[in-house]
Amino acid sequence: MPRRPARKRSGIFMPAAIALVCAALLLAGHRMGGDAQVDALLDAIAKNRTFITSSIALETGLTVPASDALADDTPQAEASTWVAAESAPPPASTAEGTAAADTSTDSLPTAQDKRDTDISVRNDAGLAVDVDAMLADPIEIHATGEGPQVLIYHTHSTEAYTPDGSDTYTPSGDYRTRDKNQNVVRIGTELTKVLEARGIGVVHITDIFDDPAYNGSYGRSLAAAEQALAEHPEIQVTIDLHRDAILTDDGQQYRLATTLGGVDVAQLMLVIGTDASGLEHPNWEQNMNFAVNLQADLNGAYPGLMRDVNLRAQRFNTHLRPGSILLECGASGNTLAEAIRAVQLFGNVLADHLLA
């Protein structure tokens, strides 16, 4: 199995401190009536990958390659297929609402009628987890009540895929666009269609939370999700739907894909947050139980579709419900069509799981 390229590490704590001090001085000048030049410098600093990398290192003690600093803050687990994708930047020519990928389900593979309980977990939280016990005693979450049962939202709403055919867009950043027909919001729309076709009510929040400001996107999406849950307390499951980003140091995009029934589909990953970072999260073990049992259904239905379940120290807004997950649908190297196929498969298995 191809592996991720090795990455160089370097000491960046002193540059981090210097960069942060400089940024603080500029911000102080701005607040005291700084001019346009100060604003421009602040904007440049906010977009500088080295500054972001250094800041992350100073805050967390983790050395992060500059090429990953602006990538999604979810993990990069090993996958069964790592394919280098074309790394040309997205074209900047088409208008929002461009005709997108064919969403026909006619060519999708047939699910295998089995359950695979051989679950692999990438435990980045360092917490004790008994997967076998969770599989033996699954949490009961069923979409059998009145009103919407599933909430879908997107903390990093502008995340997009590699342009392909008619699936092109006006970018708002590297593999990002505000075009909701081409970014990860579209993936949520397709998942909504699948669940509603199965009789499961869905609230889909399509607001953009990560543009123009990326920092604070989790706080903004949390506020929107909490409002939706206050209006619909009957919701059982929340899904923060993302796409991953995996880059080499030279900026090469990776495509996470597998072939099922002769059809190329993006690979998916369930991410579960915890209280290991210090934030309150009383139900993370219930989230994990829900995830590993759903993963067993997905692994059985479509072998190779799922990456390892990833347990994280960060909370990632997964404290909202016992059935809260973060779902990574493909990566920036995938096409929109591959991601749509993957989430359609996921949606039908999720529906089976919730309607059981």
Tab-separated table of C-alpha atoms in Angstrom:
chain	number	residue	atom	x	y	z
A	1	MET	CA	0.000	0.000	0.000
A	2	PRO	CA	1.461	3.397	-0.928
A	3	ARG	CA	2.276	5.491	2.101
A	4	ARG	CA	2.328	9.199	2.731
A	5	PRO	CA	5.655	10.815	1.832
A	6	ALA	CA	7.975	11.524	4.726
A	7	ARG	CA	7.928	15.093	5.934
A	8	LYS	CA	10.735	17.217	7.313
A	9	ARG	CA	10.437	18.754	10.771
A	10	SER	CA	12.095	21.917	11.953
A	11	GLY	CA	12.203	24.029	15.100
A	12	ILE	CA	9.650	26.822	14.746
A	13	PHE	CA	8.829	27.926	18.271
A	14	MET	CA	11.016	31.060	18.218
A	15	PRO	CA	9.671	32.204	14.816
A	16	ALA	CA	6.203	31.527	16.169
A	17	ALA	CA	6.730	33.818	19.150
A	18	ILE	CA	8.221	36.572	16.994
A	19	ALA	CA	5.403	36.307	14.457
A	20	LEU	CA	2.737	36.473	17.134
A	21	VAL	CA	4.318	39.493	18.819
A	22	CYS	CA	4.509	41.327	15.482
A	23	ALA	CA	0.920	40.478	14.695
A	24	ALA	CA	-0.184	41.708	18.127
A	25	LEU	CA	1.584	45.046	17.616
A	26	LEU	CA	-0.020	45.488	14.224
A	27	LEU	CA	-3.440	44.631	15.648
A	28	ALA	CA	-2.972	47.204	18.396
A	29	GLY	CA	-2.097	49.816	15.807
A	30	HIS	CA	-5.146	48.879	13.787
A	31	ARG	CA	-7.459	49.251	16.759
A	32	MET	CA	-6.005	52.675	17.559
A	33	GLY	CA	-6.908	53.899	14.090
A	34	GLY	CA	-4.385	52.199	11.858
A	35	ASP	CA	-4.477	52.914	8.156
A	36	ALA	CA	-5.020	50.714	5.124
A	37	GLN	CA	-1.388	49.576	5.126
A	38	VAL	CA	-1.831	48.040	8.573
A	39	ASP	CA	-5.029	46.307	7.400
A	40	ALA	CA	-3.175	44.919	4.406
A	41	LEU	CA	-0.336	43.624	6.567
A	42	LEU	CA	-2.780	41.947	8.949
A	43	ASP	CA	-4.558	40.304	6.030
A	44	ALA	CA	-1.253	39.051	4.620
A	45	ILE	CA	-0.243	37.614	7.997
A	46	ALA	CA	-3.594	35.826	8.354
A	47	LYS	CA	-3.060	34.127	4.991
A	48	ASN	CA	0.628	33.299	5.489
A	49	ARG	CA	1.109	29.544	5.842
A	50	THR	CA	4.389	29.857	7.776
A	51	PHE	CA	2.738	32.166	10.321
A	52	ILE	CA	-0.204	29.802	10.753
A	53	THR	CA	2.117	26.798	11.075
A	54	SER	CA	4.230	28.585	13.690
A	55	SER	CA	1.168	29.715	15.625
A	56	ILE	CA	-0.175	26.179	15.737
A	57	ALA	CA	3.167	24.933	17.024
A	58	LEU	CA	3.353	27.587	19.727
A	59	GLU	CA	-0.203	26.877	20.862
A	60	THR	CA	-0.212	23.064	20.730
A	61	GLY	CA	3.416	21.982	20.766
A	62	LEU	CA	2.855	20.131	17.492
A	63	THR	CA	5.023	20.716	14.448
A	64	VAL	CA	2.809	20.941	11.359
A	65	PRO	CA	4.148	21.096	7.776
A	66	ALA	CA	3.439	24.456	6.162
A	67	SER	CA	1.589	22.706	3.357
A	68	ASP	CA	-0.970	21.426	5.881
A	69	ALA	CA	-1.464	24.639	7.840
A	70	LEU	CA	-4.517	25.729	5.882
A	71	ALA	CA	-5.858	22.212	5.457
A	72	ASP	CA	-8.839	20.881	7.337
A	73	ASP	CA	-8.077	20.407	11.032
A	74	THR	CA	-9.171	16.776	10.999
A	75	PRO	CA	-6.643	13.954	10.864
A	76	GLN	CA	-5.004	12.169	7.981
A	77	ALA	CA	-5.502	8.434	8.637
A	78	GLU	CA	-3.987	5.843	6.354
A	79	ALA	CA	-6.303	4.873	3.521
A	80	SER	CA	-6.408	1.910	1.187
A	81	THR	CA	-5.815	4.045	-1.900
A	82	TRP	CA	-3.516	7.055	-2.095
A	83	VAL	CA	-3.409	8.534	-5.572
A	84	ALA	CA	-1.580	11.708	-6.480
A	85	ALA	CA	-4.059	13.996	-8.222
A	86	GLU	CA	-3.460	16.789	-10.671
A	87	SER	CA	-2.440	19.779	-8.557
A	88	ALA	CA	-3.437	22.498	-11.000
A	89	PRO	CA	-5.428	25.235	-9.242
A	90	PRO	CA	-9.178	25.404	-9.814
A	91	PRO	CA	-10.185	27.502	-12.828
A	92	ALA	CA	-11.567	30.957	-12.089
A	93	SER	CA	-14.070	31.334	-14.857
A	94	THR	CA	-17.490	29.947	-14.058
A	95	ALA	CA	-20.336	31.549	-12.172
A	96	GLU	CA	-22.019	30.240	-9.031
A	97	GLY	CA	-24.671	27.639	-9.742
A	98	THR	CA	-22.838	25.912	-12.590
A	99	ALA	CA	-24.310	22.588	-13.652
A	100	ALA	CA	-22.630	19.951	-11.527
A	101	ALA	CA	-22.035	16.238	-11.269
A	102	ASP	CA	-24.626	13.740	-12.371
A	103	THR	CA	-26.419	12.544	-9.239
A	104	SER	CA	-28.021	9.453	-10.760
A	105	THR	CA	-27.867	6.406	-8.510
A	106	ASP	CA	-28.345	3.949	-11.383
A	107	SER	CA	-24.652	3.017	-11.533
A	108	LEU	CA	-24.055	2.759	-7.788
A	109	PRO	CA	-22.906	-0.632	-6.459
A	110	THR	CA	-25.302	-2.887	-4.595
A	111	ALA	CA	-24.752	-3.086	-0.865
A	112	GLN	CA	-23.575	-6.397	0.557
A	113	ASP	CA	-26.020	-7.725	3.109
A	114	LYS	CA	-23.624	-8.235	5.990
A	115	ARG	CA	-22.003	-6.540	8.980
A	116	ASP	CA	-18.226	-6.374	9.415
A	117	THR	CA	-17.213	-5.834	13.039
A	118	ASP	CA	-13.465	-5.814	12.372
A	119	ILE	CA	-13.193	-2.108	13.263
A	120	SER	CA	-9.883	-0.234	13.181
A	121	VAL	CA	-9.573	2.937	15.237
A	122	ARG	CA	-6.924	5.612	14.981
A	123	ASN	CA	-6.837	6.802	18.569
A	124	ASP	CA	-5.282	10.273	18.548
A	125	ALA	CA	-6.965	11.166	21.842
A	126	GLY	CA	-5.045	8.601	23.901
A	127	LEU	CA	-8.197	7.554	25.732
A	128	ALA	CA	-9.173	3.981	26.600
A	129	VAL	CA	-11.796	2.625	24.207
A	130	ASP	CA	-13.338	-0.848	24.274
A	131	VAL	CA	-14.617	-1.283	20.712
A	132	ASP	CA	-15.718	-4.891	21.268
A	133	ALA	CA	-17.884	-3.857	24.216
A	134	MET	CA	-19.469	-1.093	22.151
A	135	LEU	CA	-20.212	-3.496	19.312
A	136	ALA	CA	-21.766	-5.946	21.750
A	137	ASP	CA	-23.962	-3.255	23.323
A	138	PRO	CA	-24.832	-0.683	20.629
A	139	ILE	CA	-26.403	2.614	21.613
A	140	GLU	CA	-30.058	2.832	20.575
A	141	ILE	CA	-30.548	5.772	18.194
A	142	HIS	CA	-33.539	5.477	15.876
A	143	ALA	CA	-35.182	7.941	13.509
A	144	THR	CA	-38.738	6.895	14.277
A	145	GLY	CA	-40.172	10.073	15.765
A	146	GLU	CA	-42.048	13.015	14.278
A	147	GLY	CA	-40.188	15.920	12.728
A	148	PRO	CA	-36.581	16.099	11.539
A	149	GLN	CA	-34.264	13.469	12.957
A	150	VAL	CA	-30.928	14.462	11.398
A	151	LEU	CA	-29.049	17.788	11.356
A	152	ILE	CA	-26.421	18.364	8.656
A	153	TYR	CA	-24.133	21.393	8.664
A	154	HIS	CA	-20.675	22.357	7.434
A	155	THR	CA	-18.157	24.145	9.655
A	156	HIS	CA	-15.827	24.536	6.654
A	157	SER	CA	-18.520	25.188	4.101
A	158	THR	CA	-16.297	26.383	1.237
A	159	GLU	CA	-14.268	23.166	1.005
A	160	ALA	CA	-14.320	21.994	-2.619
A	161	TYR	CA	-12.898	19.302	-4.862
A	162	THR	CA	-10.680	18.994	-7.922
A	163	PRO	CA	-12.489	20.495	-10.934
A	164	ASP	CA	-13.465	17.894	-13.494
A	165	GLY	CA	-15.525	18.211	-16.657
A	166	SER	CA	-18.436	20.565	-16.031
A	167	ASP	CA	-17.734	20.638	-12.292
A	168	THR	CA	-15.811	23.890	-12.175
A	169	TYR	CA	-16.155	26.930	-9.980
A	170	THR	CA	-14.910	30.380	-9.080
A	171	PRO	CA	-12.449	29.738	-6.238
A	172	SER	CA	-12.379	31.647	-2.955
A	173	GLY	CA	-9.086	29.960	-1.979
A	174	ASP	CA	-7.116	26.802	-2.688
A	175	TYR	CA	-9.746	24.168	-3.504
A	176	ARG	CA	-12.407	26.311	-1.891
A	177	THR	CA	-15.434	28.085	-3.300
A	178	ARG	CA	-18.562	29.850	-2.072
A	179	ASP	CA	-20.514	28.080	-4.825
A	180	LYS	CA	-22.826	25.805	-2.840
A	181	ASN	CA	-23.463	23.675	-5.901
A	182	GLN	CA	-19.755	22.804	-6.072
A	183	ASN	CA	-18.464	22.835	-2.497
A	184	VAL	CA	-19.087	20.479	0.425
A	185	VAL	CA	-22.541	22.006	0.954
A	186	ARG	CA	-23.538	20.161	-2.235
A	187	ILE	CA	-22.498	16.901	-0.571
A	188	GLY	CA	-24.828	17.724	2.313
A	189	THR	CA	-27.618	18.430	-0.154
A	190	GLU	CA	-27.147	15.001	-1.747
A	191	LEU	CA	-27.104	13.308	1.667
A	192	THR	CA	-30.304	15.162	2.556
A	193	LYS	CA	-31.989	13.838	-0.598
A	194	VAL	CA	-31.062	10.244	0.242
A	195	LEU	CA	-32.318	10.450	3.829
A	196	GLU	CA	-35.535	12.245	2.936
A	197	ALA	CA	-36.237	9.680	0.204
A	198	ARG	CA	-36.088	7.065	2.974
A	199	GLY	CA	-38.575	9.020	5.090
A	200	ILE	CA	-36.050	10.593	7.492
A	201	GLY	CA	-36.562	14.312	8.094
A	202	VAL	CA	-33.450	16.495	7.793
A	203	VAL	CA	-32.455	20.029	8.712
A	204	HIS	CA	-29.620	21.083	6.412
A	205	ILE	CA	-27.796	24.282	7.359
A	206	THR	CA	-26.217	25.676	4.187
A	207	ASP	CA	-24.720	28.837	5.715
A	208	ILE	CA	-21.040	29.536	5.053
A	209	PHE	CA	-19.026	29.696	8.267
A	210	ASP	CA	-15.392	29.765	7.066
A	211	ASP	CA	-15.363	32.718	4.651
A	212	PRO	CA	-14.311	35.492	4.750
A	213	ALA	CA	-12.837	34.486	8.139
A	214	TYR	CA	-11.572	30.904	8.624
A	215	ASN	CA	-10.699	31.405	12.285
A	216	GLY	CA	-13.759	31.062	14.493
A	217	SER	CA	-15.654	28.875	12.039
A	218	TYR	CA	-16.300	26.195	14.675
A	219	GLY	CA	-17.819	28.756	17.012
A	220	ARG	CA	-20.085	30.102	14.290
A	221	SER	CA	-21.244	26.660	13.158
A	222	LEU	CA	-21.850	25.662	16.784
A	223	ALA	CA	-24.146	28.638	17.315
A	224	ALA	CA	-26.138	27.750	14.184
A	225	ALA	CA	-26.363	24.084	15.151
A	226	GLU	CA	-27.504	24.917	18.682
A	227	GLN	CA	-30.224	27.183	17.291
A	228	ALA	CA	-31.445	24.411	14.978
A	229	LEU	CA	-31.500	21.932	17.869
A	230	ALA	CA	-33.405	24.391	20.059
A	231	GLU	CA	-36.032	24.663	17.304
A	232	HIS	CA	-36.066	20.898	16.669
A	233	PRO	CA	-35.194	19.085	19.920
A	234	GLU	CA	-36.374	15.835	18.325
A	235	ILE	CA	-33.196	15.658	16.207
A	236	GLN	CA	-31.241	12.485	17.055
A	237	VAL	CA	-28.114	12.753	14.885
A	238	THR	CA	-25.870	15.682	13.961
A	239	ILE	CA	-23.360	15.500	11.105
A	240	ASP	CA	-20.690	18.125	10.508
A	241	LEU	CA	-19.800	17.254	6.920
A	242	HIS	CA	-16.316	18.117	5.620
A	243	ARG	CA	-13.880	17.081	2.933
A	244	ASP	CA	-10.297	16.243	3.867
A	245	ALA	CA	-7.112	17.825	2.515
A	246	ILE	CA	-3.901	15.828	2.213
A	247	LEU	CA	-0.863	17.510	0.725
A	248	THR	CA	2.827	16.757	0.314
A	249	ASP	CA	5.379	19.443	1.093
A	250	ASP	CA	5.507	20.344	-2.597
A	251	GLY	CA	1.761	20.981	-2.639
A	252	GLN	CA	0.651	17.832	-4.430
A	253	GLN	CA	-2.992	16.904	-3.854
A	254	TYR	CA	-4.004	13.399	-2.826
A	255	ARG	CA	-7.120	11.588	-3.949
A	256	LEU	CA	-8.764	9.190	-1.482
A	257	ALA	CA	-10.688	6.708	-3.616
A	258	THR	CA	-11.774	3.141	-3.956
A	259	THR	CA	-13.578	1.208	-6.691
A	260	LEU	CA	-16.874	-0.469	-5.825
A	261	GLY	CA	-18.776	-2.385	-8.468
A	262	GLY	CA	-16.630	-0.818	-11.159
A	263	VAL	CA	-17.421	2.713	-9.968
A	264	ASP	CA	-14.866	5.114	-8.457
A	265	VAL	CA	-16.021	6.605	-5.156
A	266	ALA	CA	-14.337	8.821	-2.594
A	267	GLN	CA	-13.432	7.281	0.748
A	268	LEU	CA	-15.088	8.474	3.950
A	269	MET	CA	-13.949	8.843	7.548
A	270	LEU	CA	-15.887	9.159	10.801
A	271	VAL	CA	-14.225	11.526	13.287
A	272	ILE	CA	-15.225	11.543	16.947
A	273	GLY	CA	-14.260	14.340	19.310
A	274	THR	CA	-13.615	13.903	23.043
A	275	ASP	CA	-12.961	15.874	26.225
A	276	ALA	CA	-9.219	15.169	26.127
A	277	SER	CA	-8.493	18.803	25.218
A	278	GLY	CA	-10.249	20.011	28.375
A	279	LEU	CA	-13.555	21.053	26.807
A	280	GLU	CA	-16.686	19.557	28.328
A	281	HIS	CA	-17.957	16.543	26.377
A	282	PRO	CA	-19.993	14.193	28.592
A	283	ASN	CA	-21.252	11.962	25.770
A	284	TRP	CA	-18.158	11.258	23.667
A	285	GLU	CA	-18.286	7.540	24.496
A	286	GLN	CA	-21.866	7.433	23.217
A	287	ASN	CA	-20.712	9.181	20.031
A	288	MET	CA	-17.971	6.583	19.681
A	289	ASN	CA	-20.413	3.740	20.238
A	290	PHE	CA	-22.686	5.144	17.526
A	291	ALA	CA	-19.722	5.572	15.160
A	292	VAL	CA	-18.214	2.086	15.517
A	293	ASN	CA	-21.597	0.400	15.080
A	294	LEU	CA	-22.371	2.530	12.026
A	295	GLN	CA	-18.872	1.744	10.719
A	296	ALA	CA	-19.572	-1.988	11.089
A	297	ASP	CA	-22.645	-1.589	8.888
A	298	LEU	CA	-20.730	0.499	6.338
A	299	ASN	CA	-17.747	-1.876	6.230
A	300	GLY	CA	-20.070	-4.802	5.639
A	301	ALA	CA	-22.154	-3.075	2.973
A	302	TYR	CA	-19.295	-1.477	1.026
A	303	PRO	CA	-15.834	-2.880	1.876
A	304	GLY	CA	-13.165	-0.247	1.256
A	305	LEU	CA	-15.502	2.751	1.431
A	306	MET	CA	-14.502	3.720	4.967
A	307	ARG	CA	-11.169	4.808	6.418
A	308	ASP	CA	-10.396	4.014	10.060
A	309	VAL	CA	-12.598	5.652	12.688
A	310	ASN	CA	-10.593	8.559	14.115
A	311	LEU	CA	-10.838	9.463	17.817
A	312	ARG	CA	-9.562	12.974	18.519
A	313	ALA	CA	-8.638	15.034	21.559
A	314	GLN	CA	-10.486	18.045	20.149
A	315	ARG	CA	-14.248	18.275	20.665
A	316	PHE	CA	-15.250	19.405	17.136
A	317	ASN	CA	-18.823	20.293	18.212
A	318	THR	CA	-19.620	16.597	18.649
A	319	HIS	CA	-20.976	17.189	22.159
A	320	LEU	CA	-24.378	18.221	20.801
A	321	ARG	CA	-26.053	14.802	20.801
A	322	PRO	CA	-25.152	11.177	21.639
A	323	GLY	CA	-25.377	10.613	17.867
A	324	SER	CA	-23.017	13.409	16.800
A	325	ILE	CA	-20.240	12.757	14.271
A	326	LEU	CA	-17.906	14.620	11.967
A	327	LEU	CA	-17.835	13.064	8.499
A	328	GLU	CA	-14.946	13.535	6.066
A	329	CYS	CA	-16.100	12.921	2.488
A	330	GLY	CA	-13.096	12.405	0.233
A	331	ALA	CA	-10.266	14.913	-0.094
A	332	SER	CA	-9.381	17.898	-2.234
A	333	GLY	CA	-7.855	15.525	-4.796
A	334	ASN	CA	-11.208	13.828	-5.402
A	335	THR	CA	-13.817	15.006	-7.874
A	336	LEU	CA	-17.245	16.204	-6.844
A	337	ALA	CA	-18.835	13.223	-8.615
A	338	GLU	CA	-16.743	10.751	-6.561
A	339	ALA	CA	-17.744	12.507	-3.346
A	340	ILE	CA	-21.434	12.506	-4.272
A	341	ARG	CA	-21.383	8.770	-5.009
A	342	ALA	CA	-19.718	8.116	-1.654
A	343	VAL	CA	-22.207	10.119	0.377
A	344	GLN	CA	-25.125	8.475	-1.418
A	345	LEU	CA	-23.816	5.074	-0.312
A	346	PHE	CA	-23.254	6.402	3.191
A	347	GLY	CA	-26.760	7.887	3.326
A	348	ASN	CA	-28.524	4.639	2.522
A	349	VAL	CA	-26.550	2.701	5.135
A	350	LEU	CA	-27.182	5.455	7.692
A	351	ALA	CA	-30.895	5.281	6.879
A	352	ASP	CA	-30.872	1.491	7.330
A	353	HIS	CA	-29.095	1.946	10.665
A	354	LEU	CA	-31.520	4.589	11.948
A	355	LEU	CA	-34.640	2.789	10.746
A	356	ALA	CA	-33.669	-0.611	12.165
